[in-house]
Amino acid sequence: MTDHGAVFDAVRRGMIPAYIYNDSKLFALECDRIFSRAWVLVGHESEIPQEGDYVVRRVLNDSFIITRDSRGEIRAMFNMCLHRGMQVCRAEIGNASNFRCPYHGWSYRNDGRIIGLPFHAEAFGGEQGFKKRGQTLLPAPNLASYNGLIFISMDPGAEPLDEYLGDFKFYLDFYTRQSKAGLEVRGPQRWRIKANWKIGPENFAGDMYHTPQTHTSVVEIGLFREPKAEKRKDGATYWADKGGGTTYKLPPGDFRERMRYVGYTDEMIDRIEEVWTPDQQRLVGDDGFMISAASCFPNMSMVHNWPKVEDGENVLPFISFRMWQPISEHETEVYSWFAVDSQAPEEYKKNSYKAYLMCFGSTGMFEQDDVENWVSLTNTAAGSMARRLQLNSRMGLLEDDTPVRERLGPHEFHGPGVAQVGYNEANQRALLRLWADYLEQPTIATQAMPLGTGRDGIPPLIQTTAVDASTATTDRQVTRA
């Protein structure tokens, strides 16, 4: 394997070798050392609300059936028959009590257990030739969820999702927890872009600097209240553990006034006050910051914005989650979900979805602006000259690494981690430092997982744990036999 030590050292200094955005050897290393152990978003529990509901999702080239089994438990099973390796489920979404392989007819319950094997006695000699009892589809190595977001880690020994997310959960709650009832999602919309997978998460994590240039036309047509895109510099960026994002600076007012300013109804604000912690409310009400875009390492991003969806001055917020699925060093498949509080009024849900489609759906105005830049970067990074260039990603730092602007103190910003006002690239640097850290750590050889893993041969599942309604976060972890 090529020694990339100099690349990682440069990245940590904020000087980015341009070719990292289109290099096949680095991409192979990313697949081997990042996506083999980091927690990766694969969906949301509201996509499979009923027993038997399922969706099929991938982690790189590994296909998983994400299902709510006949006991109401959520499972993730490798989509490959135990016999000759055919995909057991070829539909992307549906409802089924069992799955039947179309090749030779082996069938499995929606909890993974094998229930049907044609000519078991004649072809295999019954249990003496193939022990059907206790055999299951191969479970995902690690499965967990947070506030309904479902994650898979390909590392059986991965740290618990709760620990992996760390203090970033404080910010993730703004997107995922607006009432005790939780979110519902629509989608995902799915499309491919000819761009490297890292560029999107970097952009969503902290790039307020591109807004006045890339998205000027969106502001000029009056989609937002703010008359100038450069007002983004008045917001703050924050980073905590595995993720970070950007905020807008809100006009003066208390918590409820500021929530109304971005389009939330009094009824929704009442429910939000029940589930957000005092510090989460202070971040908006006292500090005047409202969360915007964010990313969680390695490839999950979120956006929260409040455009106008009808004539007049009224705005309406929307929330979107996305997963940047690497296809190659120069192509990415985007999965994009619209999310909304399940207790929101129906008219609000309809208009919020319209706002999402207008801005960040597959044909959204922001989406089209951004992708043009990302494709250009990826194409240019493939040439020989890109191997001679280090991109300057040190915005916000002086030559001696002193911040251009002081970091916000705890009385100015009531969230965990590090926050500062103004244009900077602190979050992009933080994301790429994690990238370098993961790529420097050799992967432990994966051991074969025995069939029949789990209680009574059933694969591990997500177990919903009872949570005090007064707390602001919930976590569902894997239960192992």
Short mmCIF file of C-alpha atoms in Angstrom, two decimals:
data_model
loop_
_atom_site.label_atom_id
_atom_site.label_comp_id
_atom_site.label_asym_id
_atom_site.label_seq_id
_atom_site.Cartn_x
_atom_site.Cartn_y
_atom_site.Cartn_z
CA MET A 1 0.00 0.00 0.00
CA THR A 2 1.32 3.46 -0.87
CA ASP A 3 2.58 5.51 2.08
CA HIS A 4 0.28 8.53 2.34
CA GLY A 5 1.86 9.96 5.50
CA ALA A 6 2.82 13.25 3.85
CA VAL A 7 -0.76 13.64 2.57
CA PHE A 8 -2.22 13.16 6.03
CA ASP A 9 0.28 15.58 7.61
CA ALA A 10 -0.61 18.24 5.03
CA VAL A 11 -4.34 17.69 5.57
CA ARG A 12 -3.91 18.20 9.32
CA ARG A 13 -2.20 21.54 8.64
CA GLY A 14 -5.13 22.63 6.49
CA MET A 15 -3.21 22.29 3.22
CA ILE A 16 -5.14 19.79 1.12
CA PRO A 17 -3.38 17.86 -1.70
CA ALA A 18 -5.85 18.53 -4.50
CA TYR A 19 -5.77 15.01 -5.90
CA ILE A 20 -7.41 13.48 -2.80
CA TYR A 21 -10.74 14.32 -4.47
CA ASN A 22 -10.11 11.99 -7.41
CA ASP A 23 -7.61 9.26 -6.61
CA SER A 24 -8.31 5.54 -6.98
CA LYS A 25 -5.73 4.39 -4.41
CA LEU A 26 -7.06 6.72 -1.74
CA PHE A 27 -10.61 5.67 -2.59
CA ALA A 28 -9.68 2.03 -2.06
CA LEU A 29 -8.16 2.99 1.29
CA GLU A 30 -11.35 4.87 2.25
CA CYS A 31 -13.46 1.81 1.49
CA ASP A 32 -11.12 -0.40 3.53
CA ARG A 33 -10.50 1.82 6.55
CA ILE A 34 -13.44 4.23 6.88
CA PHE A 35 -16.51 2.39 5.64
CA SER A 36 -15.40 -0.86 7.25
CA ARG A 37 -15.79 0.59 10.76
CA ALA A 38 -17.53 3.99 10.92
CA TRP A 39 -21.27 4.23 11.60
CA VAL A 40 -23.17 4.86 8.34
CA LEU A 41 -26.75 6.12 7.98
CA VAL A 42 -29.05 3.71 6.12
CA GLY A 43 -32.53 5.04 6.83
CA HIS A 44 -35.17 6.06 9.34
CA GLU A 45 -37.52 3.95 11.42
CA SER A 46 -40.57 5.74 10.02
CA GLU A 47 -39.79 4.21 6.61
CA ILE A 48 -40.76 0.82 8.03
CA PRO A 49 -43.62 1.63 10.44
CA GLN A 50 -45.55 -1.66 10.18
CA GLU A 51 -44.57 -5.25 10.88
CA GLY A 52 -43.20 -6.74 7.67
CA ASP A 53 -42.18 -3.40 6.16
CA TYR A 54 -38.70 -3.32 4.64
CA VAL A 55 -36.30 -1.22 2.59
CA VAL A 56 -33.09 -2.35 0.90
CA ARG A 57 -30.01 -0.17 1.47
CA ARG A 58 -26.30 -0.45 0.80
CA VAL A 59 -23.07 0.23 2.63
CA LEU A 60 -20.72 0.54 -0.35
CA ASN A 61 -21.32 -2.73 -2.25
CA ASP A 62 -23.00 -4.60 0.61
CA SER A 63 -26.79 -4.80 0.27
CA PHE A 64 -28.89 -5.03 3.44
CA ILE A 65 -32.58 -5.72 4.02
CA ILE A 66 -33.69 -3.28 6.74
CA THR A 67 -36.92 -4.71 8.08
CA ARG A 68 -39.38 -4.55 10.94
CA ASP A 69 -39.99 -8.21 11.66
CA SER A 70 -43.21 -9.90 12.69
CA ARG A 71 -42.50 -9.05 16.33
CA GLY A 72 -42.05 -5.36 15.52
CA GLU A 73 -38.26 -5.38 15.94
CA ILE A 74 -35.90 -3.71 13.47
CA ARG A 75 -33.22 -5.83 11.86
CA ALA A 76 -30.61 -5.50 9.12
CA MET A 77 -29.72 -8.65 7.16
CA PHE A 78 -27.17 -9.13 4.39
CA ASN A 79 -29.17 -9.53 1.19
CA MET A 80 -27.56 -12.79 0.03
CA CYS A 81 -28.95 -16.33 0.06
CA LEU A 82 -26.98 -18.88 2.10
CA HIS A 83 -27.08 -21.35 -0.79
CA ARG A 84 -25.63 -19.83 -3.98
CA GLY A 85 -25.47 -16.14 -3.14
CA MET A 86 -28.43 -14.75 -5.08
CA GLN A 87 -30.01 -11.57 -3.71
CA VAL A 88 -32.93 -12.70 -1.60
CA CYS A 89 -34.83 -9.43 -1.96
CA ARG A 90 -34.74 -7.55 -5.28
CA ALA A 91 -37.41 -4.93 -4.56
CA GLU A 92 -36.20 -1.73 -2.87
CA ILE A 93 -39.23 -1.31 -0.63
CA GLY A 94 -42.21 -3.39 0.39
CA ASN A 95 -43.90 -5.51 3.03
CA ALA A 96 -43.26 -9.22 3.45
CA SER A 97 -43.51 -11.84 6.16
CA ASN A 98 -40.78 -13.80 4.41
CA PHE A 99 -38.29 -13.57 1.54
CA ARG A 100 -37.88 -16.24 -1.11
CA CYS A 101 -34.71 -16.56 -3.16
CA PRO A 102 -35.69 -16.64 -6.87
CA TYR A 103 -32.75 -18.90 -7.79
CA HIS A 104 -33.50 -22.17 -5.95
CA GLY A 105 -36.43 -21.23 -3.73
CA TRP A 106 -34.81 -21.05 -0.30
CA SER A 107 -37.01 -18.87 1.91
CA TYR A 108 -36.43 -16.87 5.07
CA ARG A 109 -38.67 -15.21 7.65
CA ASN A 110 -38.40 -11.45 8.00
CA ASP A 111 -36.29 -11.98 11.12
CA GLY A 112 -33.72 -13.85 8.98
CA ARG A 113 -34.45 -17.45 9.97
CA ILE A 114 -34.54 -19.98 7.16
CA ILE A 115 -37.98 -21.56 6.91
CA GLY A 116 -38.04 -23.22 3.51
CA LEU A 117 -35.55 -25.39 1.63
CA PRO A 118 -36.96 -27.34 -1.35
CA PHE A 119 -36.23 -31.09 -1.28
CA HIS A 120 -34.32 -30.79 1.99
CA ALA A 121 -34.38 -34.54 2.59
CA GLU A 122 -33.87 -35.65 -1.03
CA ALA A 123 -31.15 -33.13 -1.98
CA PHE A 124 -29.29 -32.69 1.30
CA GLY A 125 -30.18 -35.74 3.36
CA GLY A 126 -32.18 -33.58 5.76
CA GLU A 127 -30.57 -32.18 8.89
CA GLN A 128 -27.65 -34.59 8.58
CA GLY A 129 -26.57 -32.91 5.35
CA PHE A 130 -27.58 -29.32 6.06
CA LYS A 131 -28.68 -28.23 9.50
CA LYS A 132 -31.56 -25.92 8.63
CA ARG A 133 -32.50 -25.32 12.24
CA GLY A 134 -30.89 -22.14 13.60
CA GLN A 135 -29.55 -20.92 10.24
CA THR A 136 -30.21 -17.27 9.36
CA LEU A 137 -29.35 -14.65 6.82
CA LEU A 138 -26.10 -13.00 7.82
CA PRO A 139 -26.88 -10.05 10.14
CA ALA A 140 -25.26 -6.65 9.81
CA PRO A 141 -22.15 -6.63 12.02
CA ASN A 142 -23.52 -3.76 14.12
CA LEU A 143 -26.90 -2.07 14.10
CA ALA A 144 -28.23 0.85 16.15
CA SER A 145 -30.43 3.91 15.88
CA TYR A 146 -30.62 7.40 17.33
CA ASN A 147 -33.92 9.31 17.45
CA GLY A 148 -35.16 7.05 14.67
CA LEU A 149 -32.12 7.36 12.39
CA ILE A 150 -30.84 3.85 11.60
CA PHE A 151 -27.10 3.23 11.33
CA ILE A 152 -24.95 0.24 10.40
CA SER A 153 -21.30 -0.30 11.23
CA MET A 154 -19.41 -3.01 9.37
CA ASP A 155 -17.18 -3.42 12.43
CA PRO A 156 -18.56 -6.02 14.89
CA GLY A 157 -16.48 -4.37 17.63
CA ALA A 158 -17.47 -0.78 16.86
CA GLU A 159 -17.92 1.61 19.75
CA PRO A 160 -21.61 2.09 20.62
CA LEU A 161 -23.37 4.60 18.37
CA ASP A 162 -24.13 6.78 21.40
CA GLU A 163 -20.41 7.13 22.12
CA TYR A 164 -19.53 7.55 18.45
CA LEU A 165 -21.88 10.52 18.07
CA GLY A 166 -20.76 12.02 21.38
CA ASP A 167 -21.59 15.69 21.90
CA PHE A 168 -22.83 16.02 18.32
CA LYS A 169 -26.09 14.49 19.60
CA PHE A 170 -26.86 17.90 21.13
CA TYR A 171 -27.10 19.37 17.62
CA LEU A 172 -28.59 16.30 15.98
CA ASP A 173 -31.59 16.69 18.29
CA PHE A 174 -32.51 20.00 16.63
CA TYR A 175 -33.16 18.08 13.39
CA THR A 176 -34.52 14.83 14.79
CA ARG A 177 -36.53 15.72 17.89
CA GLN A 178 -39.24 18.37 17.68
CA SER A 179 -41.87 16.52 19.69
CA LYS A 180 -42.20 13.35 21.74
CA ALA A 181 -43.69 11.64 18.68
CA GLY A 182 -40.51 11.93 16.60
CA LEU A 183 -40.05 12.44 12.88
CA GLU A 184 -41.62 11.03 9.76
CA VAL A 185 -39.64 11.02 6.51
CA ARG A 186 -40.40 10.92 2.80
CA GLY A 187 -38.03 9.49 0.23
CA PRO A 188 -35.31 9.02 -0.27
CA GLN A 189 -34.91 10.80 -3.54
CA ARG A 190 -31.84 9.28 -5.15
CA TRP A 191 -29.53 10.54 -7.86
CA ARG A 192 -25.88 10.32 -8.91
CA ILE A 193 -23.38 13.13 -9.34
CA LYS A 194 -19.95 13.02 -10.98
CA ALA A 195 -18.24 14.28 -7.85
CA ASN A 196 -16.12 12.87 -5.04
CA TRP A 197 -18.12 11.81 -1.97
CA LYS A 198 -16.10 13.95 0.50
CA ILE A 199 -17.00 17.29 -1.07
CA GLY A 200 -20.67 17.26 -0.05
CA PRO A 201 -20.06 16.54 3.65
CA GLU A 202 -17.37 19.24 3.76
CA ASN A 203 -19.70 21.77 2.16
CA PHE A 204 -22.59 21.01 4.52
CA ALA A 205 -20.32 20.92 7.57
CA GLY A 206 -19.16 24.51 7.47
CA ASP A 207 -18.94 26.30 4.13
CA MET A 208 -20.84 29.54 4.72
CA TYR A 209 -18.22 31.30 2.57
CA HIS A 210 -19.63 30.00 -0.73
CA THR A 211 -23.16 31.28 -0.16
CA PRO A 212 -22.63 34.91 -1.29
CA GLN A 213 -21.01 33.68 -4.51
CA THR A 214 -22.65 30.38 -5.44
CA HIS A 215 -26.18 31.14 -4.22
CA THR A 216 -26.46 34.88 -4.88
CA SER A 217 -29.27 34.41 -7.40
CA VAL A 218 -31.36 32.43 -4.90
CA VAL A 219 -31.23 35.35 -2.46
CA GLU A 220 -31.75 37.99 -5.16
CA ILE A 221 -35.06 36.48 -6.29
CA GLY A 222 -36.40 37.03 -2.76
CA LEU A 223 -36.59 33.42 -1.59
CA PHE A 224 -35.35 34.50 1.85
CA ARG A 225 -36.07 37.45 4.11
CA GLU A 226 -32.40 38.44 4.37
CA PRO A 227 -31.58 40.82 1.51
CA LYS A 228 -27.91 39.86 1.24
CA ALA A 229 -26.27 36.44 1.20
CA GLU A 230 -23.19 37.78 2.99
CA LYS A 231 -25.21 37.89 6.21
CA ARG A 232 -24.03 34.30 6.57
CA LYS A 233 -20.81 35.72 8.05
CA ASP A 234 -22.79 36.81 11.13
CA GLY A 235 -23.63 33.20 11.94
CA ALA A 236 -21.46 30.72 13.81
CA THR A 237 -19.87 27.39 13.01
CA TYR A 238 -19.57 24.65 15.63
CA TRP A 239 -17.80 21.30 15.87
CA ALA A 240 -18.36 18.56 18.47
CA ASP A 241 -16.83 15.06 18.31
CA LYS A 242 -17.88 13.44 14.99
CA GLY A 243 -19.83 16.32 13.49
CA GLY A 244 -20.40 20.01 13.09
CA GLY A 245 -22.35 22.59 11.19
CA THR A 246 -23.39 26.17 10.63
CA THR A 247 -25.93 28.53 12.13
CA TYR A 248 -27.73 31.70 11.15
CA LYS A 249 -27.77 34.75 13.42
CA LEU A 250 -31.38 35.60 14.24
CA PRO A 251 -32.93 39.03 14.89
CA PRO A 252 -33.50 40.09 18.53
CA GLY A 253 -36.21 38.28 20.45
CA ASP A 254 -36.85 35.51 22.95
CA PHE A 255 -37.00 31.80 22.15
CA ARG A 256 -40.60 31.76 20.96
CA GLU A 257 -40.22 34.94 18.91
CA ARG A 258 -37.16 33.59 17.17
CA MET A 259 -38.83 30.25 16.46
CA ARG A 260 -41.79 32.13 14.94
CA TYR A 261 -39.35 34.15 12.81
CA VAL A 262 -38.21 30.98 11.04
CA GLY A 263 -41.79 29.77 10.53
CA TYR A 264 -42.74 27.48 13.40
CA THR A 265 -46.31 27.67 14.66
CA ASP A 266 -47.13 28.25 18.34
CA GLU A 267 -48.50 24.72 18.54
CA MET A 268 -45.21 23.28 17.28
CA ILE A 269 -43.15 25.55 19.55
CA ASP A 270 -45.12 24.23 22.53
CA ARG A 271 -44.09 20.67 21.65
CA ILE A 272 -40.47 21.69 20.96
CA GLU A 273 -40.22 23.31 24.40
CA GLU A 274 -41.20 19.95 25.93
CA VAL A 275 -38.28 18.05 24.37
CA TRP A 276 -35.38 20.47 23.86
CA THR A 277 -33.07 20.89 26.85
CA PRO A 278 -32.66 24.32 28.48
CA ASP A 279 -29.28 24.75 26.77
CA GLN A 280 -30.74 23.82 23.39
CA GLN A 281 -33.39 26.49 23.90
CA ARG A 282 -30.80 29.02 25.10
CA LEU A 283 -28.77 28.52 21.93
CA VAL A 284 -31.75 29.95 20.03
CA GLY A 285 -33.39 32.21 22.61
CA ASP A 286 -30.37 33.73 24.39
CA ASP A 287 -27.54 33.34 21.87
CA GLY A 288 -29.66 33.98 18.78
CA PHE A 289 -28.28 31.13 16.67
CA MET A 290 -30.46 28.81 14.57
CA ILE A 291 -28.99 25.61 13.17
CA SER A 292 -28.61 25.35 9.40
CA ALA A 293 -26.53 22.76 7.51
CA ALA A 294 -24.39 20.14 9.26
CA SER A 295 -22.46 16.90 8.63
CA CYS A 296 -21.57 13.86 10.70
CA PHE A 297 -18.50 11.81 9.76
CA PRO A 298 -18.19 10.12 7.42
CA ASN A 299 -21.06 10.71 4.99
CA MET A 300 -24.28 11.98 6.63
CA SER A 301 -25.46 15.57 6.20
CA MET A 302 -28.50 17.59 7.26
CA VAL A 303 -30.00 20.94 6.33
CA HIS A 304 -32.55 23.16 8.05
CA ASN A 305 -33.75 26.29 6.28
CA TRP A 306 -36.81 28.48 5.98
CA PRO A 307 -37.57 29.88 2.51
CA LYS A 308 -40.73 31.52 1.26
CA VAL A 309 -43.07 29.05 -0.39
CA GLU A 310 -45.85 31.47 -1.28
CA ASP A 311 -46.19 35.18 -2.10
CA GLY A 312 -45.71 37.46 0.88
CA GLU A 313 -43.23 37.56 3.75
CA ASN A 314 -44.14 34.27 5.45
CA VAL A 315 -41.47 31.59 5.51
CA LEU A 316 -41.66 27.91 6.34
CA PRO A 317 -38.85 25.66 7.61
CA PHE A 318 -37.88 22.29 6.21
CA ILE A 319 -35.49 19.58 7.35
CA SER A 320 -33.60 17.18 5.12
CA PHE A 321 -31.16 14.33 5.74
CA ARG A 322 -28.83 12.95 3.15
CA MET A 323 -26.30 10.19 2.77
CA TRP A 324 -23.39 10.50 0.33
CA GLN A 325 -22.88 6.95 -0.98
CA PRO A 326 -19.45 6.53 -2.60
CA ILE A 327 -19.57 4.84 -6.00
CA SER A 328 -15.99 5.55 -7.12
CA GLU A 329 -13.36 8.21 -6.58
CA HIS A 330 -15.26 10.44 -9.00
CA GLU A 331 -18.93 9.49 -8.54
CA THR A 332 -21.38 9.68 -5.63
CA GLU A 333 -24.95 8.51 -5.19
CA VAL A 334 -26.99 10.95 -3.12
CA TYR A 335 -29.81 9.68 -0.88
CA SER A 336 -31.99 12.58 0.26
CA TRP A 337 -34.86 12.36 2.75
CA PHE A 338 -37.39 15.03 3.65
CA ALA A 339 -38.13 14.97 7.39
CA VAL A 340 -40.86 16.62 9.44
CA ASP A 341 -42.28 16.32 12.94
CA SER A 342 -44.96 13.66 12.80
CA GLN A 343 -47.33 15.82 14.91
CA ALA A 344 -47.04 18.88 12.65
CA PRO A 345 -50.26 20.12 10.99
CA GLU A 346 -50.92 18.57 7.57
CA GLU A 347 -50.82 21.95 5.80
CA TYR A 348 -47.44 22.62 7.40
CA LYS A 349 -46.14 19.23 6.22
CA LYS A 350 -47.30 19.89 2.66
CA ASN A 351 -45.69 23.32 2.45
CA SER A 352 -42.52 22.21 4.21
CA TYR A 353 -42.12 19.43 1.62
CA LYS A 354 -42.61 22.00 -1.12
CA ALA A 355 -39.84 24.12 0.42
CA TYR A 356 -37.51 21.11 0.54
CA LEU A 357 -38.12 20.23 -3.11
CA MET A 358 -37.60 23.83 -4.16
CA CYS A 359 -34.24 24.13 -2.38
CA PHE A 360 -32.56 20.75 -1.86
CA GLY A 361 -34.53 18.13 -3.75
CA SER A 362 -32.89 16.50 -6.75
CA THR A 363 -33.77 19.53 -8.91
CA GLY A 364 -33.62 22.14 -6.12
CA MET A 365 -32.07 25.54 -6.72
CA PHE A 366 -29.34 25.15 -4.11
CA GLU A 367 -28.64 21.63 -5.29
CA GLN A 368 -28.03 22.68 -8.89
CA ASP A 369 -25.74 25.52 -7.84
CA ASP A 370 -23.64 23.29 -5.59
CA VAL A 371 -23.23 20.30 -7.88
CA GLU A 372 -21.78 22.37 -10.68
CA ASN A 373 -18.93 23.39 -8.37
CA TRP A 374 -18.36 19.89 -7.02
CA VAL A 375 -18.19 18.28 -10.46
CA SER A 376 -15.66 20.88 -11.59
CA LEU A 377 -13.49 20.28 -8.52
CA THR A 378 -13.55 16.50 -9.03
CA ASN A 379 -12.70 16.69 -12.74
CA THR A 380 -9.81 19.08 -12.17
CA ALA A 381 -8.44 16.95 -9.31
CA ALA A 382 -7.86 14.06 -11.74
CA GLY A 383 -5.07 15.77 -13.70
CA SER A 384 -1.32 15.65 -13.16
CA MET A 385 -1.12 19.30 -12.08
CA ALA A 386 -3.45 18.57 -9.14
CA ARG A 387 -0.63 16.44 -7.68
CA ARG A 388 1.52 19.57 -7.47
CA LEU A 389 -1.07 21.74 -5.73
CA GLN A 390 -2.08 21.99 -2.11
CA LEU A 391 -5.44 23.70 -1.65
CA ASN A 392 -5.48 26.29 1.12
CA SER A 393 -8.10 25.28 3.67
CA ARG A 394 -6.73 27.45 6.50
CA MET A 395 -9.43 30.12 6.50
CA GLY A 396 -9.87 31.42 10.02
CA LEU A 397 -6.24 30.78 11.07
CA LEU A 398 -3.15 32.98 11.15
CA GLU A 399 0.24 31.56 10.14
CA ASP A 400 0.94 30.47 13.74
CA ASP A 401 -2.47 28.71 13.91
CA THR A 402 -3.98 31.44 16.10
CA PRO A 403 -7.69 31.84 15.27
CA VAL A 404 -8.54 35.02 13.34
CA ARG A 405 -11.52 35.46 15.65
CA GLU A 406 -11.81 34.33 19.24
CA ARG A 407 -13.86 31.24 19.91
CA LEU A 408 -17.20 31.81 21.57
CA GLY A 409 -17.34 31.35 25.31
CA PRO A 410 -19.96 29.24 27.15
CA HIS A 411 -22.01 32.36 27.96
CA GLU A 412 -22.13 33.28 24.23
CA PHE A 413 -22.83 29.81 22.78
CA HIS A 414 -24.68 27.29 24.93
CA GLY A 415 -23.75 24.21 22.90
CA PRO A 416 -20.88 21.77 23.42
CA GLY A 417 -17.70 21.67 21.35
CA VAL A 418 -15.93 24.61 19.71
CA ALA A 419 -17.82 27.49 18.08
CA GLN A 420 -16.83 30.75 16.43
CA VAL A 421 -18.54 33.51 14.47
CA GLY A 422 -17.67 34.35 10.89
CA TYR A 423 -16.21 32.72 7.83
CA ASN A 424 -13.70 29.96 8.57
CA GLU A 425 -12.86 26.41 7.52
CA ALA A 426 -12.50 24.93 11.00
CA ASN A 427 -15.19 22.31 10.36
CA GLN A 428 -13.79 21.23 7.00
CA ARG A 429 -10.41 20.78 8.67
CA ALA A 430 -11.98 18.80 11.52
CA LEU A 431 -13.77 16.50 9.07
CA LEU A 432 -10.59 15.85 7.07
CA ARG A 433 -8.56 15.27 10.24
CA LEU A 434 -10.97 12.45 11.07
CA TRP A 435 -10.54 11.21 7.50
CA ALA A 436 -6.76 11.15 7.93
CA ASP A 437 -7.00 9.49 11.35
CA TYR A 438 -9.15 6.66 9.99
CA LEU A 439 -6.96 6.12 6.91
CA GLU A 440 -3.83 5.84 9.05
CA GLN A 441 -5.29 3.01 11.13
CA PRO A 442 -4.85 -0.43 9.53
CA THR A 443 -8.02 -2.49 9.42
CA ILE A 444 -8.15 -5.63 11.52
CA ALA A 445 -8.89 -8.64 9.31
CA THR A 446 -12.61 -9.41 9.37
CA GLN A 447 -13.40 -12.77 10.91
CA ALA A 448 -16.08 -14.95 9.37
CA MET A 449 -19.34 -14.59 11.30
CA PRO A 450 -20.98 -17.92 12.10
CA LEU A 451 -24.49 -18.57 10.87
CA GLY A 452 -27.18 -18.73 13.47
CA THR A 453 -25.93 -15.67 15.35
CA GLY A 454 -28.28 -14.41 18.03
CA ARG A 455 -30.88 -15.76 20.40
CA ASP A 456 -32.53 -18.88 18.97
CA GLY A 457 -30.63 -18.32 15.75
CA ILE A 458 -32.19 -14.89 15.17
CA PRO A 459 -29.87 -12.05 14.09
CA PRO A 460 -29.22 -9.09 16.42
CA LEU A 461 -31.83 -6.36 16.42
CA ILE A 462 -32.46 -2.78 17.41
CA GLN A 463 -34.23 -2.83 20.74
CA THR A 464 -36.29 0.22 21.59
CA THR A 465 -35.47 1.25 25.14
CA ALA A 466 -37.97 3.11 27.31
CA VAL A 467 -36.86 6.73 27.73
CA ASP A 468 -38.04 9.36 30.18
CA ALA A 469 -40.18 11.76 28.16
CA SER A 470 -38.49 14.71 29.88
CA THR A 471 -35.10 13.89 28.36
CA ALA A 472 -34.06 15.46 25.09
CA THR A 473 -32.39 12.44 23.50
CA THR A 474 -33.17 8.79 22.95
CA ASP A 475 -30.89 6.02 21.79
CA ARG A 476 -31.60 2.51 20.62
CA GLN A 477 -28.69 0.14 20.72
CA VAL A 478 -28.05 -3.34 19.45
CA THR A 479 -29.15 -6.21 21.65
CA ARG A 480 -26.85 -9.21 21.43
CA ALA A 481 -27.52 -12.69 22.69
#
